Coordinates of C-alpha atoms in Angstrom, one line a residue:
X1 CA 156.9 210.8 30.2
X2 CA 154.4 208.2 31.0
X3 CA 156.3 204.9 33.5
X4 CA 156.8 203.0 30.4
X5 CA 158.8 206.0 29.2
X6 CA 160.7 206.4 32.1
X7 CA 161.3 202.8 32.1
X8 CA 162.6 202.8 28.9
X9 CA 164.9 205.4 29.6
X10 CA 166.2 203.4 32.5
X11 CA 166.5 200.1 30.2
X12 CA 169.0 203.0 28.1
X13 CA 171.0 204.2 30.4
X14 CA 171.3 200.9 32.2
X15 CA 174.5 199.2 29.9
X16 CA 176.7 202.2 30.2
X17 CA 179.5 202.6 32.3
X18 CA 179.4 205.3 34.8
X19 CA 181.6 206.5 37.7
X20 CA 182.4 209.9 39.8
X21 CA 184.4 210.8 36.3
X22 CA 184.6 209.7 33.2
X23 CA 182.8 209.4 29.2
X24 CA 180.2 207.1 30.7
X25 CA 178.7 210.1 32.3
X26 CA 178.7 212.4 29.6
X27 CA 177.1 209.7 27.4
X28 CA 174.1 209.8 30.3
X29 CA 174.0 213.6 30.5
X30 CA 173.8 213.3 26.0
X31 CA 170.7 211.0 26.4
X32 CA 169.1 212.5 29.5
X33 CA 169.9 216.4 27.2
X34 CA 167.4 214.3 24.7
X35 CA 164.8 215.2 27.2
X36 CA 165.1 217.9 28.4
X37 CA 167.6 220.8 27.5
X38 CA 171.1 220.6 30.1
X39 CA 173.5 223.4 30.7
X40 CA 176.6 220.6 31.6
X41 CA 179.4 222.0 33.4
X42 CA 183.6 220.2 33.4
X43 CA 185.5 221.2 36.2
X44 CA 189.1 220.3 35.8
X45 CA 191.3 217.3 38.0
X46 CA 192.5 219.2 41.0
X47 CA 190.5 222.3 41.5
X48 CA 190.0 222.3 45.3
X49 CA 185.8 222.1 45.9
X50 CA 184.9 223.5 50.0
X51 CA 187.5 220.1 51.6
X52 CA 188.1 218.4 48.7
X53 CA 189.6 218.1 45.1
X54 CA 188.3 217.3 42.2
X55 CA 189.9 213.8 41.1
X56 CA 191.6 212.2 38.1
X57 CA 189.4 211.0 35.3
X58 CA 188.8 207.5 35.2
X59 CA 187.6 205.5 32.2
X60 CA 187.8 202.0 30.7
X61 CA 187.5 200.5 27.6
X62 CA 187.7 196.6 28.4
X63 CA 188.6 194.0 31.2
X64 CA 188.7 190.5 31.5
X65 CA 190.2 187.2 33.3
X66 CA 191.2 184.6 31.0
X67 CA 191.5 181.1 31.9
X68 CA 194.5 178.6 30.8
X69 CA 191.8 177.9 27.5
X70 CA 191.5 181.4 26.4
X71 CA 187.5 181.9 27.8
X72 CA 187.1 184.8 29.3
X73 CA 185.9 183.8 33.2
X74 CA 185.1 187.8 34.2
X75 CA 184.5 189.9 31.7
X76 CA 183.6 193.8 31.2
X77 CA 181.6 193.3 28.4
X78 CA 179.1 191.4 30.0
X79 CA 178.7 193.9 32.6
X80 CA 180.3 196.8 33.5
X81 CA 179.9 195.7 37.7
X82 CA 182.3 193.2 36.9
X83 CA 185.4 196.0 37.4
X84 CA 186.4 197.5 40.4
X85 CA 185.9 201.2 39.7
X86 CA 188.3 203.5 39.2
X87 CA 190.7 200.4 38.7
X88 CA 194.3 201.2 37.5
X89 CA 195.5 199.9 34.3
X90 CA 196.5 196.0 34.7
X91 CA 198.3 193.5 32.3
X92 CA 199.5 190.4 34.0
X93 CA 199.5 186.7 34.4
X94 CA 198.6 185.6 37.9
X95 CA 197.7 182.1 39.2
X96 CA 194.4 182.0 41.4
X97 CA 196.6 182.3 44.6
X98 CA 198.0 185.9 43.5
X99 CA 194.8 187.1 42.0
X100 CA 192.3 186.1 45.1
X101 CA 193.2 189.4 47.3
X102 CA 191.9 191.3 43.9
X103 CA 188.5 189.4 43.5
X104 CA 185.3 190.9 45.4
X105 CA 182.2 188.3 45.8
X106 CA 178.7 188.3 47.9
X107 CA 179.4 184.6 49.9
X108 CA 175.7 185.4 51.1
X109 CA 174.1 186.0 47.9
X110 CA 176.2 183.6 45.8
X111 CA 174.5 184.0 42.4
X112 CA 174.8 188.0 42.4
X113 CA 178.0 190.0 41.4
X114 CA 178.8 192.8 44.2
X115 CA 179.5 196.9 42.4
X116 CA 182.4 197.9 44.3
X117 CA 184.2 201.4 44.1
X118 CA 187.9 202.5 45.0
X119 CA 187.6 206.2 44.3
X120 CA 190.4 207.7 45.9
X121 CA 192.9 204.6 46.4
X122 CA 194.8 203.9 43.4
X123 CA 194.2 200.5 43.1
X124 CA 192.0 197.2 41.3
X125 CA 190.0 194.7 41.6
X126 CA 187.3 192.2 39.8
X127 CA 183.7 191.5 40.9
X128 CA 182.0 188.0 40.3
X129 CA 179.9 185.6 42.0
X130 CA 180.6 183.4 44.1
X131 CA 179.5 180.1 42.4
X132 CA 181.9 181.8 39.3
X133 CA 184.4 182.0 41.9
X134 CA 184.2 178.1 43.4
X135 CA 184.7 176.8 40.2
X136 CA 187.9 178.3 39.2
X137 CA 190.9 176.3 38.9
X138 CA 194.5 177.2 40.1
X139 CA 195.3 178.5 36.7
X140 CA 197.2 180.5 35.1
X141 CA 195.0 183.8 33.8
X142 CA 195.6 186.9 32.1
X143 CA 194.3 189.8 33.7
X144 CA 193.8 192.6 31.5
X145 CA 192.2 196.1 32.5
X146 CA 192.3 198.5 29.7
X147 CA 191.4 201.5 31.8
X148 CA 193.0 205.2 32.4
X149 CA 193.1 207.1 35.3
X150 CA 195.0 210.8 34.0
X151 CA 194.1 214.4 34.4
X152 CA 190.5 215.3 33.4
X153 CA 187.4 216.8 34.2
X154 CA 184.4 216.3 36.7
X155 CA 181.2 216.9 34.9
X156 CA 177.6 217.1 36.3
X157 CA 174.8 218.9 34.5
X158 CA 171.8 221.1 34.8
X159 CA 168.0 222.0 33.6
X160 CA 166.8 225.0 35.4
X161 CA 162.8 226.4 34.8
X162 CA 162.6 229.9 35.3
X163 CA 160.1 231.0 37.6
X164 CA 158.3 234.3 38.6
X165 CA 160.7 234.5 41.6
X166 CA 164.5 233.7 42.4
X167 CA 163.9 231.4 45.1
X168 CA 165.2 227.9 44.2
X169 CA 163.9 224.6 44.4
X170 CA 166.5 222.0 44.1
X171 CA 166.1 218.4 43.0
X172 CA 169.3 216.6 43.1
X173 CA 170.2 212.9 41.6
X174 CA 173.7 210.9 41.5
X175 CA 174.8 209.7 38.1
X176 CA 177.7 208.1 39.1
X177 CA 176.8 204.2 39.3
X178 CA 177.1 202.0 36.4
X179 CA 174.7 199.5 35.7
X180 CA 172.0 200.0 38.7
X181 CA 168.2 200.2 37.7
X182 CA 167.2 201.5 40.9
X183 CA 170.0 203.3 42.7
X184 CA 170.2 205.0 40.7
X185 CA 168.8 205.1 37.0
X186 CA 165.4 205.3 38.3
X187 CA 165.6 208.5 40.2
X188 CA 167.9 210.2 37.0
X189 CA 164.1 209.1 35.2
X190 CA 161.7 210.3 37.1
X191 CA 163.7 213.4 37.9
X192 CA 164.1 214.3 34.0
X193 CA 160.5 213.2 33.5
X194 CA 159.2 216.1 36.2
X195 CA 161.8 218.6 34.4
X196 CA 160.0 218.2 31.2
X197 CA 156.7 218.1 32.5
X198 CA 157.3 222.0 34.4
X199 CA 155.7 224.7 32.7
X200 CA 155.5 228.7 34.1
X201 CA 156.2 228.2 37.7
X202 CA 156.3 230.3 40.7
X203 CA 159.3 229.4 42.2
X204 CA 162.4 228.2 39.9
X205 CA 163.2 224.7 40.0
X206 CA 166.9 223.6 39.4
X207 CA 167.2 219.9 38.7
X208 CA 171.3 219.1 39.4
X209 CA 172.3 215.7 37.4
X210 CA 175.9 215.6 39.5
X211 CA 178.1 212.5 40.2
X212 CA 177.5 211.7 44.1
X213 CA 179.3 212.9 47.1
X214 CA 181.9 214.9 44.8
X215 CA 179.5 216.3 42.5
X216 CA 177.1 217.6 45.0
X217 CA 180.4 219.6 47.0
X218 CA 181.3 220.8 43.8
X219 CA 178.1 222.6 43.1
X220 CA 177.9 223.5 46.6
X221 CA 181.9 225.1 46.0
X222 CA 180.7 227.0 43.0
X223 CA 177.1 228.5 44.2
X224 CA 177.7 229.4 47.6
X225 CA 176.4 232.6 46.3
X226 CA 173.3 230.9 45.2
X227 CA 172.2 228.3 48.3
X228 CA 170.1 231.7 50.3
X229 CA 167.6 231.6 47.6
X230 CA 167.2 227.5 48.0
X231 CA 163.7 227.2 49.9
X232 CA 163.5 223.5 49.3
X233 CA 165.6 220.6 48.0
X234 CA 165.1 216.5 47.8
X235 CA 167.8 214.1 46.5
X236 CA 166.1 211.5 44.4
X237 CA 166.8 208.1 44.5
X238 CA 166.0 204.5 44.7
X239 CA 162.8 205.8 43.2
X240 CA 161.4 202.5 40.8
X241 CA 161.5 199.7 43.2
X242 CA 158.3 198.2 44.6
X243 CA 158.1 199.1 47.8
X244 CA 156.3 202.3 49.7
X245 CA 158.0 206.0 49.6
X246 CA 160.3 206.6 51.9
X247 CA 160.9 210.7 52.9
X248 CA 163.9 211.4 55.0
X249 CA 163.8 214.5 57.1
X250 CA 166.0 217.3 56.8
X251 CA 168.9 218.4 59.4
X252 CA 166.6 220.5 61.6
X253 CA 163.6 218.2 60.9
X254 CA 160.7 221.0 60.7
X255 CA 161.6 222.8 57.3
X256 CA 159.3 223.7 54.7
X257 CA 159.6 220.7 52.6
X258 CA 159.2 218.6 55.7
X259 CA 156.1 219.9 56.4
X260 CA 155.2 219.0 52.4
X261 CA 156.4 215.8 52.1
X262 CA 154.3 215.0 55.4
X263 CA 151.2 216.0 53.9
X264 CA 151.9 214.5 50.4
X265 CA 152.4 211.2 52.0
X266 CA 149.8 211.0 54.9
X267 CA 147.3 209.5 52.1
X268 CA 150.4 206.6 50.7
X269 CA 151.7 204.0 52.0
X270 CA 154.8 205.5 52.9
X271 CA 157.9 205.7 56.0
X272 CA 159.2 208.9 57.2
X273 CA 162.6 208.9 58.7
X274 CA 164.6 211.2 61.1
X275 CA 168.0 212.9 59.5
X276 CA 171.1 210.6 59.6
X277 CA 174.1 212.1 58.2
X278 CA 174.9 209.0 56.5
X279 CA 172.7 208.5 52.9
X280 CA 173.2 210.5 49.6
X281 CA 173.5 214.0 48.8
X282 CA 171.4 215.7 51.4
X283 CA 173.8 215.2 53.9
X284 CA 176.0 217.9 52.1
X285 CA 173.7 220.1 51.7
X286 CA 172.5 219.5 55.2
X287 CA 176.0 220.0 56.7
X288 CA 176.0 222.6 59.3
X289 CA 177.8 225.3 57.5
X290 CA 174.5 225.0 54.4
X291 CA 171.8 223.5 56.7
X292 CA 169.4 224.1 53.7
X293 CA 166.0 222.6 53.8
X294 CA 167.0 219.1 52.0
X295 CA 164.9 216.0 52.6
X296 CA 165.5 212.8 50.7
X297 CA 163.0 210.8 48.8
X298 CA 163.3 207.0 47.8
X299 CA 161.2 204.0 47.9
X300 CA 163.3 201.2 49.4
X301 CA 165.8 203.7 51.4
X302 CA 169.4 202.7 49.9
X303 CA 170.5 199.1 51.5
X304 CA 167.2 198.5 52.4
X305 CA 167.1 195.7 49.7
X306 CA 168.7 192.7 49.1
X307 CA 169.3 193.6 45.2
X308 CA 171.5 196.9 46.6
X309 CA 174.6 197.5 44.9
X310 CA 174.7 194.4 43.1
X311 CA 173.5 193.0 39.6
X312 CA 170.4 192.1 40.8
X313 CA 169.2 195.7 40.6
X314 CA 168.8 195.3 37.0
X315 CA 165.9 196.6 34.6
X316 CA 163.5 194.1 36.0
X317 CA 163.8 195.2 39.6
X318 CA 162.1 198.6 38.3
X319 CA 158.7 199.2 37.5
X320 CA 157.0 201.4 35.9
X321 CA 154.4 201.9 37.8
X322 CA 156.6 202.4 40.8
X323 CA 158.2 205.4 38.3
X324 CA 154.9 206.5 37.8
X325 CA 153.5 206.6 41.2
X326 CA 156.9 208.4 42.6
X327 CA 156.8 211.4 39.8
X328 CA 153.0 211.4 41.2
X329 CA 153.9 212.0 44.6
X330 CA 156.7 214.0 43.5
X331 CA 154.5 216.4 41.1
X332 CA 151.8 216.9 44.3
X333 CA 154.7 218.3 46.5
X334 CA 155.7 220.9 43.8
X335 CA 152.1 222.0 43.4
X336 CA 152.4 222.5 47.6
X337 CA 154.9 224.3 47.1
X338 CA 153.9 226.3 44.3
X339 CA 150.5 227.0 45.6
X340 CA 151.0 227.8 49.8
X341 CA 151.6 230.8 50.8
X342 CA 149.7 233.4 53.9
X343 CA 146.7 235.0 53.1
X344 CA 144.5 237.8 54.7
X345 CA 140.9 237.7 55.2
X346 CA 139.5 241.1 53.7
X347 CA 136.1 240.5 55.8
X348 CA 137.2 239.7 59.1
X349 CA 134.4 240.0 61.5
X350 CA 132.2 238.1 61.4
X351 CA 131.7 235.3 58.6
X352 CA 131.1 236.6 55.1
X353 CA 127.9 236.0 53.0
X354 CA 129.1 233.5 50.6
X355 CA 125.9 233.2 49.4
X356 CA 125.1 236.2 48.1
X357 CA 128.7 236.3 46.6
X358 CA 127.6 233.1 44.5
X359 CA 130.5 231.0 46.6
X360 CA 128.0 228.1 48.2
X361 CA 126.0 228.4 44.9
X362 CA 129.0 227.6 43.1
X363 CA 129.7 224.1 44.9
X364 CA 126.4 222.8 43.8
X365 CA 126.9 219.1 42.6
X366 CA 130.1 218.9 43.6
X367 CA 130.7 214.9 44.9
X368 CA 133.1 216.9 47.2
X369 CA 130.6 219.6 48.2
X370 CA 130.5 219.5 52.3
X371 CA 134.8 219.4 52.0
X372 CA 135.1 222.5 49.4
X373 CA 132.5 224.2 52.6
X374 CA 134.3 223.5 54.8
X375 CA 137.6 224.0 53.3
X376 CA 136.1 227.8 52.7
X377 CA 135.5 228.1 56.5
X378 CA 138.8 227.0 57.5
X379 CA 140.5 229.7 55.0
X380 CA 138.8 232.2 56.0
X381 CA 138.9 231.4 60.1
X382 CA 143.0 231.0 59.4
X383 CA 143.5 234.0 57.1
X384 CA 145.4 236.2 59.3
X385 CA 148.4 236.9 57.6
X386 CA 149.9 234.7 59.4
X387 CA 148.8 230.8 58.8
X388 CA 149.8 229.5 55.0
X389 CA 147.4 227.3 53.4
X390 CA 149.6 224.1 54.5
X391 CA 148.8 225.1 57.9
X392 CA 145.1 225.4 57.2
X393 CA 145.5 222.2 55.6
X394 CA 147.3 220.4 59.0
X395 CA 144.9 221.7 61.0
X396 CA 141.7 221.2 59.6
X397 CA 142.6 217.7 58.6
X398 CA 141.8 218.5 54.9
X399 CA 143.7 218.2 51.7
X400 CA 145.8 220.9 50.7
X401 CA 144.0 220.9 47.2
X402 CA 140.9 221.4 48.1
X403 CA 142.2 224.4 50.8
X404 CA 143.8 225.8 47.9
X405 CA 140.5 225.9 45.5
X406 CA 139.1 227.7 48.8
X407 CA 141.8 230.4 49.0
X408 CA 141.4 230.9 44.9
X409 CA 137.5 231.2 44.8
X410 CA 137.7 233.4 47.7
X411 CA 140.6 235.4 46.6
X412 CA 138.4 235.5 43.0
X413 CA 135.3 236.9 44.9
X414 CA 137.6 239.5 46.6
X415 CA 137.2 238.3 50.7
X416 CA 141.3 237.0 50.2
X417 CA 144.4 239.4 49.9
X418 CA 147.9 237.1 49.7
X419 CA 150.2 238.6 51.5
X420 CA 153.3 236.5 51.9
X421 CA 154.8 233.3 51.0
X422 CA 153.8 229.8 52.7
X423 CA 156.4 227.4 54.7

């Protein structure tokens, strides 16, 4: 998927009407199965997930505010942000007085609707803007929400890649907002568009399409047996706006994919931020009783931008070279992590004859030809069993591509033995 692909797939997705629940997110889970292949999972209202329980399901067919002539002043079909979600089923007449404690606007930003959520109270509400809002009379309207909130399922999917070992990668994404381009239709995008783009990897990568918060503790609840083997995780999100990367740390802040995400970045603009347990799903799979190795990626972290959560983060807020350049950065961290690991040097004392084992002979020409030297040097000095190639890389102040060409022509010529995994 090139960024105009993944763009269009955002521009897709974008009018449907998600939440933590509901036939909005199987409809995303059917279009984002177009790309790559999904093994989607229901999980039933009330089944009790680590500290909590799976809701009631929650979906809507329209919703409106009618004015005294009939026009519809708020209305769903418009855009989905105009409806509290999760709001219980409604049929009244109200004057303006009686309906104000039920409206939701952004004073500050007066031309944007807010997206507003009330998961786990049952109750409802409207969003609108504030100019909207000013120039409604005292009424009466008719307030309709055609919505039910019964008994249902949770559903979150997933694509997993078999690799030559058990050990997991894990790249998690929420698909529970409704019509958000950035936060978060854009990470759902580039995340599908590196699933399809895995071929024969080492490690197996498990890309989890789940609902957030909820979703994330109920995959947790279900694979406790599973999180040993996780060696690395990121939540995607915010992933298509226009600013830098952003990489947020993991719990104990020195992990493997710290370490990667460092390196990755050092050569992009980018921000790297300490652990806060506030954010998206890392957080649970950071909490103390998983402490797994999750870092979070983004560009513009989540309410970092004044489009966040409202209608302004629309299709146009996403670009597609911001898509692009975030799979990018995203597809150089697996190929870290793929290709690290400890070597041993097989000719330890001394330095090796490269020469005469056609290695200097080979970098003839090369643009890059004093770097792939060096880079040979530094693998061999640091192959001890000991140092991984990431380490070479850190140290030596190199890339980690061209320290792992080193380690492959020397392992090729025989003067390299692997002998354990990197990180």
């Amino acid at each position: 998927m090139t960024g105009e692909e993944m763009h269009a797939l955002v521009e897709r997705l974008y009018p449907l009407c998600r939440s933590i629940t509901g036939d909005g997110v199987r409809r995303t889970l059917e279009i984002v199965g177009e790309h790559v292949p999904l093994d989607v999972h229901e999980v039933p209202t009330g089944t009790q997930v680590l500290d909590w329980t799976v809701p009631k399901e929650w979906n809507i067919r329209d919703a409106y505010i009618k004015d005294p002539s009939g026009a519809r002043v708020v209305d769903f079909q418009r855009s989905n942000l105009h409806v509290v979600g999760y709001s219980v089923p409604v049929s009244a007449t109200m004057t303006l007085q009686e309906l104000r404690p039920h409206l939701h606007t952004l004073p500050e930003q007066p031309d944007l609707v807010p997206y507003r959520t009330a998961y786990y109270a049952e109750t409802w509400g409207f969003c609108l803007s504030r100019r909207v809002l000013d120039g409604l009379g005292e009424g009466p309207y008719e307030v309709v929400i055609d919505s039910t909130l019964a008994d249902g399922h949770l559903t979150y999917a997933e694509h997993v890649v078999r690799g030559q070992t058990d050990q997991e990668v894990i790249i998690s994404c929420h698909v529970c907002h409704p019509s958000l381009a950035n936060d978060n239709l854009a990470g759902i995008a580039v995340a599908t568009a590196l699933a399809s783009r895995l071929e024969s990897p080492r490690l197996t990568y498990r890309f989890l399409f789940a609902p957030g918060t909820i979703g994330a503790i109920t995959w947790l609840a279900r694979n406790r047996d599973r999180v040993g083997r996780i060696v690395a995780g990121l939540t995607l999100a915010c992933a298509g706006d226009r600013g830098a990367l952003t990489y947020k740390r993991s719990r104990r802040g020195d992990t493997g994919i710290d370490r990667v995400m460092a390196h990755v970045l050092a050569d992009r603009p980018h921000t790297i931020l300490d652990f806060s347990p506030y954010g998206y799903d890392e957080r649970q799979f950071c909490s103390p009783g998983f402490d797994l190795p999750f870092g979070s990626l983004t560009r513009t972290p989540y309410a970092g931008y004044p489009e966040y959560h409202t209608s302004g983060d629309d299709p146009g807020f996403v670009s597609p070279q911001a898509l692009a350049g975030t799979l990018e950065a995203l597809e150089e961290a697996v190929s870290v992590l793929e290709r690290d690991g400890r070597y041993a040097n097989l000719s330890p004392y001394g330095e090796p004859q490269l020469g005469r084992r056609g290695l200097y002979g080979s970098l003839g020409g090369r643009s890059d030809t004093k770097q792939a030297q060096m880079a040979m040097l530094w693998v061999l000095n640091l192959s001890d069993g000991c140092h991984s190639l990431l380490d070479v890389a850190e140290r030596s102040g190199l890339s980690f591509r061209a320290v792992a060409e080193a380690a492959a022509a020397l392992d090729s010529a025989g003067l390299l033995k692997r002998v354990g995994e990197g990180g």
